[in-house]
mmCIF file with all atom_site columns, C-alpha atoms in Angstrom:
data_model
loop_
_atom_site.group_PDB
_atom_site.id
_atom_site.type_symbol
_atom_site.label_atom_id
_atom_site.label_alt_id
_atom_site.label_comp_id
_atom_site.label_asym_id
_atom_site.label_entity_id
_atom_site.label_seq_id
_atom_site.pdbx_PDB_ins_code
_atom_site.Cartn_x
_atom_site.Cartn_y
_atom_site.Cartn_z
_atom_site.occupancy
_atom_site.B_iso_or_equiv
_atom_site.pdbx_formal_charge
_atom_site.auth_seq_id
_atom_site.auth_comp_id
_atom_site.auth_asym_id
_atom_site.auth_atom_id
_atom_site.pdbx_PDB_model_num
ATOM 1   C CA . MET A 1 1   ? 22.259  -0.885  -0.542  1.00 0.00 ? 280 MET A CA 1
ATOM 2   C CA . VAL A 1 2   ? 18.689  -1.160  -0.204  1.00 0.00 ? 281 VAL A CA 1
ATOM 3   C CA . LYS A 1 3   ? 18.069  -4.639  1.190   1.00 0.00 ? 282 LYS A CA 1
ATOM 4   C CA . ASP A 1 4   ? 14.249  -4.590  2.496   1.00 0.00 ? 283 ASP A CA 1
ATOM 5   C CA . ILE A 1 5   ? 11.569  -2.595  0.199   1.00 0.00 ? 284 ILE A CA 1
ATOM 6   C CA . LEU A 1 6   ? 7.968   -1.953  1.090   1.00 0.00 ? 285 LEU A CA 1
ATOM 7   C CA . VAL A 1 7   ? 5.562   -1.164  -1.906  1.00 0.00 ? 286 VAL A CA 1
ATOM 8   C CA . PRO A 1 8   ? 1.952   -0.299  -1.038  1.00 0.00 ? 287 PRO A CA 1
ATOM 9   C CA . VAL A 1 9   ? -0.537  -1.472  -3.808  1.00 0.00 ? 288 VAL A CA 1
ATOM 10  C CA . ASP A 1 10  ? -4.027  -1.108  -4.695  1.00 0.00 ? 289 ASP A CA 1
ATOM 11  C CA . ASP A 1 11  ? -5.923  -0.948  -8.003  1.00 0.00 ? 290 ASP A CA 1
ATOM 12  C CA . SER A 1 12  ? -4.161  2.109   -9.645  1.00 0.00 ? 291 SER A CA 1
ATOM 13  C CA . PRO A 1 13  ? -1.757  2.292   -12.249 1.00 0.00 ? 292 PRO A CA 1
ATOM 14  C CA . GLN A 1 14  ? 0.537   4.331   -9.996  1.00 0.00 ? 293 GLN A CA 1
ATOM 15  C CA . ALA A 1 15  ? 0.612   1.475   -7.694  1.00 0.00 ? 294 ALA A CA 1
ATOM 16  C CA . LYS A 1 16  ? 1.991   -0.721  -10.286 1.00 0.00 ? 295 LYS A CA 1
ATOM 17  C CA . ALA A 1 17  ? 4.219   1.998   -11.922 1.00 0.00 ? 296 ALA A CA 1
ATOM 18  C CA . ALA A 1 18  ? 5.727   1.844   -8.427  1.00 0.00 ? 297 ALA A CA 1
ATOM 19  C CA . LEU A 1 19  ? 5.930   -1.968  -8.216  1.00 0.00 ? 298 LEU A CA 1
ATOM 20  C CA . GLU A 1 20  ? 7.323   -1.968  -11.602 1.00 0.00 ? 299 GLU A CA 1
ATOM 21  C CA . TYR A 1 21  ? 9.906   0.329   -10.427 1.00 0.00 ? 300 TYR A CA 1
ATOM 22  C CA . ALA A 1 22  ? 11.035  -1.351  -7.218  1.00 0.00 ? 301 ALA A CA 1
ATOM 23  C CA . LEU A 1 23  ? 11.220  -4.731  -9.376  1.00 0.00 ? 302 LEU A CA 1
ATOM 24  C CA . LYS A 1 24  ? 13.622  -2.796  -12.225 1.00 0.00 ? 303 LYS A CA 1
ATOM 25  C CA . GLU A 1 25  ? 15.740  -0.679  -10.147 1.00 0.00 ? 304 GLU A CA 1
ATOM 26  C CA . PHE A 1 26  ? 16.479  -2.914  -6.890  1.00 0.00 ? 305 PHE A CA 1
ATOM 27  C CA . PRO A 1 27  ? 16.448  -6.588  -8.592  1.00 0.00 ? 306 PRO A CA 1
ATOM 28  C CA . GLU A 1 28  ? 18.479  -8.175  -5.453  1.00 0.00 ? 307 GLU A CA 1
ATOM 29  C CA . ALA A 1 29  ? 16.306  -6.591  -2.677  1.00 0.00 ? 308 ALA A CA 1
ATOM 30  C CA . ALA A 1 30  ? 13.494  -8.289  -0.930  1.00 0.00 ? 309 ALA A CA 1
ATOM 31  C CA . ILE A 1 31  ? 10.177  -6.899  -1.649  1.00 0.00 ? 310 ILE A CA 1
ATOM 32  C CA . THR A 1 32  ? 6.870   -6.735  0.447   1.00 0.00 ? 311 THR A CA 1
ATOM 33  C CA . ALA A 1 33  ? 3.761   -5.621  -0.971  1.00 0.00 ? 312 ALA A CA 1
ATOM 34  C CA . ILE A 1 34  ? 1.188   -3.817  1.416   1.00 0.00 ? 313 ILE A CA 1
ATOM 35  C CA . HIS A 1 35  ? -2.635  -3.640  0.556   1.00 0.00 ? 314 HIS A CA 1
ATOM 36  C CA . VAL A 1 36  ? -4.267  -1.655  3.180   1.00 0.00 ? 315 VAL A CA 1
ATOM 37  C CA . VAL A 1 37  ? -8.262  -1.748  3.670   1.00 0.00 ? 316 VAL A CA 1
ATOM 38  C CA . HIS A 1 38  ? -9.455  1.642   4.872   1.00 0.00 ? 317 HIS A CA 1
ATOM 39  C CA . LEU A 1 39  ? -12.322 0.727   7.087   1.00 0.00 ? 318 LEU A CA 1
ATOM 40  C CA . PRO A 1 40  ? -15.538 3.063   7.790   1.00 0.00 ? 319 PRO A CA 1
ATOM 41  C CA . GLU A 1 41  ? -15.277 5.099   10.859  1.00 0.00 ? 320 GLU A CA 1
ATOM 42  C CA . GLY A 1 42  ? -18.371 6.736   12.531  1.00 0.00 ? 321 GLY A CA 1
ATOM 43  C CA . TYR A 1 43  ? -21.769 5.255   12.478  1.00 0.00 ? 322 TYR A CA 1
ATOM 44  C CA . TRP A 1 44  ? -20.990 1.629   11.336  1.00 0.00 ? 323 TRP A CA 1
ATOM 45  C CA . ALA A 1 45  ? -17.947 1.376   13.489  1.00 0.00 ? 324 ALA A CA 1
ATOM 46  C CA . ALA A 1 46  ? -20.084 2.249   16.528  1.00 0.00 ? 325 ALA A CA 1
ATOM 47  C CA . PHE A 1 47  ? -22.035 -0.926  15.952  1.00 0.00 ? 326 PHE A CA 1
ATOM 48  C CA . ALA A 1 48  ? -19.376 -3.755  14.968  1.00 0.00 ? 327 ALA A CA 1
ATOM 49  C CA . ARG A 1 49  ? -18.118 -5.646  17.875  1.00 0.00 ? 328 ARG A CA 1
ATOM 50  C CA . SER A 1 50  ? -15.172 -6.390  15.275  1.00 0.00 ? 329 SER A CA 1
ATOM 51  C CA . GLU A 1 51  ? -13.822 -5.393  12.142  1.00 0.00 ? 330 GLU A CA 1
ATOM 52  C CA . ASP A 1 52  ? -15.190 -8.557  10.489  1.00 0.00 ? 331 ASP A CA 1
ATOM 53  C CA . GLU A 1 53  ? -18.896 -7.606  11.168  1.00 0.00 ? 332 GLU A CA 1
ATOM 54  C CA . LEU A 1 54  ? -18.453 -4.272  9.429   1.00 0.00 ? 333 LEU A CA 1
ATOM 55  C CA . PRO A 1 55  ? -20.419 -4.293  6.220   1.00 0.00 ? 334 PRO A CA 1
ATOM 56  C CA . GLY A 1 56  ? -18.456 -5.210  3.298   1.00 0.00 ? 335 GLY A CA 1
ATOM 57  C CA . TYR A 1 57  ? -15.670 -6.698  5.280   1.00 0.00 ? 336 TYR A CA 1
ATOM 58  C CA . LYS A 1 58  ? -15.441 -10.039 3.809   1.00 0.00 ? 337 LYS A CA 1
ATOM 59  C CA . ARG A 1 59  ? -15.566 -8.466  0.158   1.00 0.00 ? 338 ARG A CA 1
ATOM 60  C CA . VAL A 1 60  ? -12.595 -5.909  0.437   1.00 0.00 ? 339 VAL A CA 1
ATOM 61  C CA . HIS A 1 61  ? -10.713 -8.434  2.293   1.00 0.00 ? 340 HIS A CA 1
ATOM 62  C CA . SER A 1 62  ? -11.227 -10.961 -0.535  1.00 0.00 ? 341 SER A CA 1
ATOM 63  C CA . HIS A 1 63  ? -10.675 -8.220  -3.324  1.00 0.00 ? 342 HIS A CA 1
ATOM 64  C CA . ALA A 1 64  ? -7.060  -7.437  -1.085  1.00 0.00 ? 343 ALA A CA 1
ATOM 65  C CA . ARG A 1 65  ? -6.204  -11.222 -1.226  1.00 0.00 ? 344 ARG A CA 1
ATOM 66  C CA . GLU A 1 66  ? -7.073  -11.204 -5.322  1.00 0.00 ? 345 GLU A CA 1
ATOM 67  C CA . LEU A 1 67  ? -5.398  -7.765  -5.841  1.00 0.00 ? 346 LEU A CA 1
ATOM 68  C CA . LEU A 1 68  ? -1.966  -9.431  -4.142  1.00 0.00 ? 347 LEU A CA 1
ATOM 69  C CA . GLU A 1 69  ? -2.160  -12.318 -6.019  1.00 0.00 ? 348 GLU A CA 1
ATOM 70  C CA . THR A 1 70  ? -1.993  -10.397 -9.091  1.00 0.00 ? 349 THR A CA 1
ATOM 71  C CA . THR A 1 71  ? 1.019   -8.264  -7.742  1.00 0.00 ? 350 THR A CA 1
ATOM 72  C CA . VAL A 1 72  ? 3.024   -11.606 -6.959  1.00 0.00 ? 351 VAL A CA 1
ATOM 73  C CA . GLN A 1 73  ? 2.039   -12.455 -10.646 1.00 0.00 ? 352 GLN A CA 1
ATOM 74  C CA . GLN A 1 74  ? 3.908   -9.160  -11.742 1.00 0.00 ? 353 GLN A CA 1
ATOM 75  C CA . ALA A 1 75  ? 6.680   -9.779  -9.761  1.00 0.00 ? 354 ALA A CA 1
ATOM 76  C CA . SER A 1 76  ? 7.135   -13.536 -11.034 1.00 0.00 ? 355 SER A CA 1
ATOM 77  C CA . GLU A 1 77  ? 7.733   -12.456 -14.624 1.00 0.00 ? 356 GLU A CA 1
ATOM 78  C CA . HIS A 1 78  ? 10.659  -10.552 -13.482 1.00 0.00 ? 357 HIS A CA 1
ATOM 79  C CA . GLU A 1 79  ? 11.717  -13.575 -11.622 1.00 0.00 ? 358 GLU A CA 1
ATOM 80  C CA . HIS A 1 80  ? 10.973  -12.220 -8.236  1.00 0.00 ? 359 HIS A CA 1
ATOM 81  C CA . LYS A 1 81  ? 9.440   -13.782 -5.060  1.00 0.00 ? 360 LYS A CA 1
ATOM 82  C CA . MET A 1 82  ? 7.703   -11.467 -2.768  1.00 0.00 ? 361 MET A CA 1
ATOM 83  C CA . ASP A 1 83  ? 5.878   -11.387 0.362   1.00 0.00 ? 362 ASP A CA 1
ATOM 84  C CA . THR A 1 84  ? 2.418   -9.969  0.709   1.00 0.00 ? 363 THR A CA 1
ATOM 85  C CA . VAL A 1 85  ? 0.479   -8.527  3.916   1.00 0.00 ? 364 VAL A CA 1
ATOM 86  C CA . VAL A 1 86  ? -3.191  -7.094  4.215   1.00 0.00 ? 365 VAL A CA 1
ATOM 87  C CA . LYS A 1 87  ? -4.089  -4.318  7.109   1.00 0.00 ? 366 LYS A CA 1
ATOM 88  C CA . THR A 1 88  ? -6.817  -2.680  7.892   1.00 0.00 ? 367 THR A CA 1
ATOM 89  C CA . GLY A 1 89  ? -7.263  0.903   9.066   1.00 0.00 ? 368 GLY A CA 1
ATOM 90  C CA . ASP A 1 90  ? -5.715  4.240   7.914   1.00 0.00 ? 369 ASP A CA 1
ATOM 91  C CA . PRO A 1 91  ? -3.145  3.673   4.406   1.00 0.00 ? 370 PRO A CA 1
ATOM 92  C CA . ALA A 1 92  ? -0.396  6.138   5.505   1.00 0.00 ? 371 ALA A CA 1
ATOM 93  C CA . ARG A 1 93  ? -0.382  5.420   8.982   1.00 0.00 ? 372 ARG A CA 1
ATOM 94  C CA . GLU A 1 94  ? -0.385  1.527   8.236   1.00 0.00 ? 373 GLU A CA 1
ATOM 95  C CA . ILE A 1 95  ? 2.010   1.475   5.748   1.00 0.00 ? 374 ILE A CA 1
ATOM 96  C CA . VAL A 1 96  ? 4.537   4.107   8.002   1.00 0.00 ? 375 VAL A CA 1
ATOM 97  C CA . ASP A 1 97  ? 3.841   1.592   11.067  1.00 0.00 ? 376 ASP A CA 1
ATOM 98  C CA . TYR A 1 98  ? 4.630   -1.720  9.303   1.00 0.00 ? 377 TYR A CA 1
ATOM 99  C CA . ALA A 1 99  ? 7.626   -0.194  7.782   1.00 0.00 ? 378 ALA A CA 1
ATOM 100 C CA . ILE A 1 100 ? 8.972   0.848   10.900  1.00 0.00 ? 379 ILE A CA 1
ATOM 101 C CA . GLU A 1 101 ? 8.138   -2.835  12.915  1.00 0.00 ? 380 GLU A CA 1
ATOM 102 C CA . HIS A 1 102 ? 9.560   -4.752  10.197  1.00 0.00 ? 381 HIS A CA 1
ATOM 103 C CA . GLY A 1 103 ? 12.706  -2.635  9.661   1.00 0.00 ? 382 GLY A CA 1
ATOM 104 C CA . PHE A 1 104 ? 12.148  -1.665  5.909   1.00 0.00 ? 383 PHE A CA 1
ATOM 105 C CA . ASP A 1 105 ? 15.114  0.293   4.144   1.00 0.00 ? 384 ASP A CA 1
ATOM 106 C CA . GLN A 1 106 ? 13.052  1.853   2.001   1.00 0.00 ? 385 GLN A CA 1
ATOM 107 C CA . ILE A 1 107 ? 9.159   2.613   0.954   1.00 0.00 ? 386 ILE A CA 1
ATOM 108 C CA . VAL A 1 108 ? 8.266   2.697   -2.982  1.00 0.00 ? 387 VAL A CA 1
ATOM 109 C CA . ILE A 1 109 ? 4.837   4.265   -3.303  1.00 0.00 ? 388 ILE A CA 1
ATOM 110 C CA . GLY A 1 110 ? 2.728   5.447   -6.384  1.00 0.00 ? 389 GLY A CA 1
ATOM 111 C CA . SER A 1 111 ? 1.314   8.888   -6.578  1.00 0.00 ? 390 SER A CA 1
ATOM 112 C CA . HIS A 1 112 ? -1.342  10.509  -8.939  1.00 0.00 ? 391 HIS A CA 1
ATOM 113 C CA . GLY A 1 113 ? 0.795   13.514  -8.870  1.00 0.00 ? 392 GLY A CA 1
ATOM 114 C CA . ARG A 1 114 ? -1.861  15.630  -8.066  1.00 0.00 ? 393 ARG A CA 1
ATOM 115 C CA . LYS A 1 115 ? -1.395  19.395  -8.254  1.00 0.00 ? 394 LYS A CA 1
ATOM 116 C CA . ARG A 1 116 ? -1.857  21.614  -4.614  1.00 0.00 ? 395 ARG A CA 1
ATOM 117 C CA . ALA A 1 117 ? -5.973  22.108  -4.906  1.00 0.00 ? 396 ALA A CA 1
ATOM 118 C CA . GLY A 1 118 ? -6.324  17.927  -5.822  1.00 0.00 ? 397 GLY A CA 1
ATOM 119 C CA . ARG A 1 119 ? -4.240  17.171  -2.671  1.00 0.00 ? 398 ARG A CA 1
ATOM 120 C CA . LEU A 1 120 ? -6.250  19.630  -0.559  1.00 0.00 ? 399 LEU A CA 1
ATOM 121 C CA . LEU A 1 121 ? -9.511  18.451  -1.645  1.00 0.00 ? 400 LEU A CA 1
ATOM 122 C CA . PHE A 1 122 ? -8.367  14.572  -1.982  1.00 0.00 ? 401 PHE A CA 1
ATOM 123 C CA . GLY A 1 123 ? -5.431  14.386  0.683   1.00 0.00 ? 402 GLY A CA 1
ATOM 124 C CA . SER A 1 124 ? -2.685  12.195  -0.204  1.00 0.00 ? 403 SER A CA 1
ATOM 125 C CA . VAL A 1 125 ? -1.508  8.649   1.189   1.00 0.00 ? 404 VAL A CA 1
ATOM 126 C CA . SER A 1 126 ? 1.792   9.212   -0.573  1.00 0.00 ? 405 SER A CA 1
ATOM 127 C CA . GLU A 1 127 ? 2.322   12.554  0.792   1.00 0.00 ? 406 GLU A CA 1
ATOM 128 C CA . LYS A 1 128 ? 1.258   11.722  4.611   1.00 0.00 ? 407 LYS A CA 1
ATOM 129 C CA . VAL A 1 129 ? 3.919   8.745   4.093   1.00 0.00 ? 408 VAL A CA 1
ATOM 130 C CA . VAL A 1 130 ? 6.714   10.898  2.964   1.00 0.00 ? 409 VAL A CA 1
ATOM 131 C CA . ARG A 1 131 ? 6.057   13.388  5.519   1.00 0.00 ? 410 ARG A CA 1
ATOM 132 C CA . ASN A 1 132 ? 5.867   10.746  8.425   1.00 0.00 ? 411 ASN A CA 1
ATOM 133 C CA . ALA A 1 133 ? 8.316   7.948   7.419   1.00 0.00 ? 412 ALA A CA 1
ATOM 134 C CA . PRO A 1 134 ? 11.842  7.720   9.055   1.00 0.00 ? 413 PRO A CA 1
ATOM 135 C CA . MET A 1 135 ? 13.281  5.714   6.024   1.00 0.00 ? 414 MET A CA 1
ATOM 136 C CA . THR A 1 136 ? 13.775  7.062   2.528   1.00 0.00 ? 415 THR A CA 1
ATOM 137 C CA . VAL A 1 137 ? 10.687  6.969   0.263   1.00 0.00 ? 416 VAL A CA 1
ATOM 138 C CA . VAL A 1 138 ? 10.852  6.839   -3.670  1.00 0.00 ? 417 VAL A CA 1
ATOM 139 C CA . VAL A 1 139 ? 7.553   8.180   -5.165  1.00 0.00 ? 418 VAL A CA 1
ATOM 140 C CA . VAL A 1 140 ? 6.680   7.377   -8.749  1.00 0.00 ? 419 VAL A CA 1
ATOM 141 C CA . HIS A 1 141 ? 4.502   9.652   -10.529 1.00 0.00 ? 420 HIS A CA 1
ATOM 142 C CA . GLU A 1 142 ? 2.252   8.601   -12.733 1.00 0.00 ? 421 GLU A CA 1
ATOM 143 C CA . GLU A 1 143 ? -0.469  11.025  -14.546 1.00 0.00 ? 422 GLU A CA 1
#
């Protein structure tokens, strides 16, 4: 029985579909929504003493909080309470690390369903999560 589910969320319809899937298929599970802010690397990062000095830091974190508030509202439509968390860093790595550190049974993640060429060009957070997570990962495809 699945007790604890981590659902990565962003602005995409795929993430919304993944959350809907988790809420419908696992109504008794505790669900946590995670949003990972991908911070710039290289030039800007070299001059910042801390993350909050990076250009756009406050804006992206404000957006993340708004996004998670929308996610909580989506869960409340299913009469489900949900925890939320914002992390910074590489999205796939942060999702997997958070899931391991907090003992999640499962990750439910949305995917664009890109073909091989698209994955090679753009990479795939969901693919990296599937490859690296030691727990079950359900990928919800939305084209």
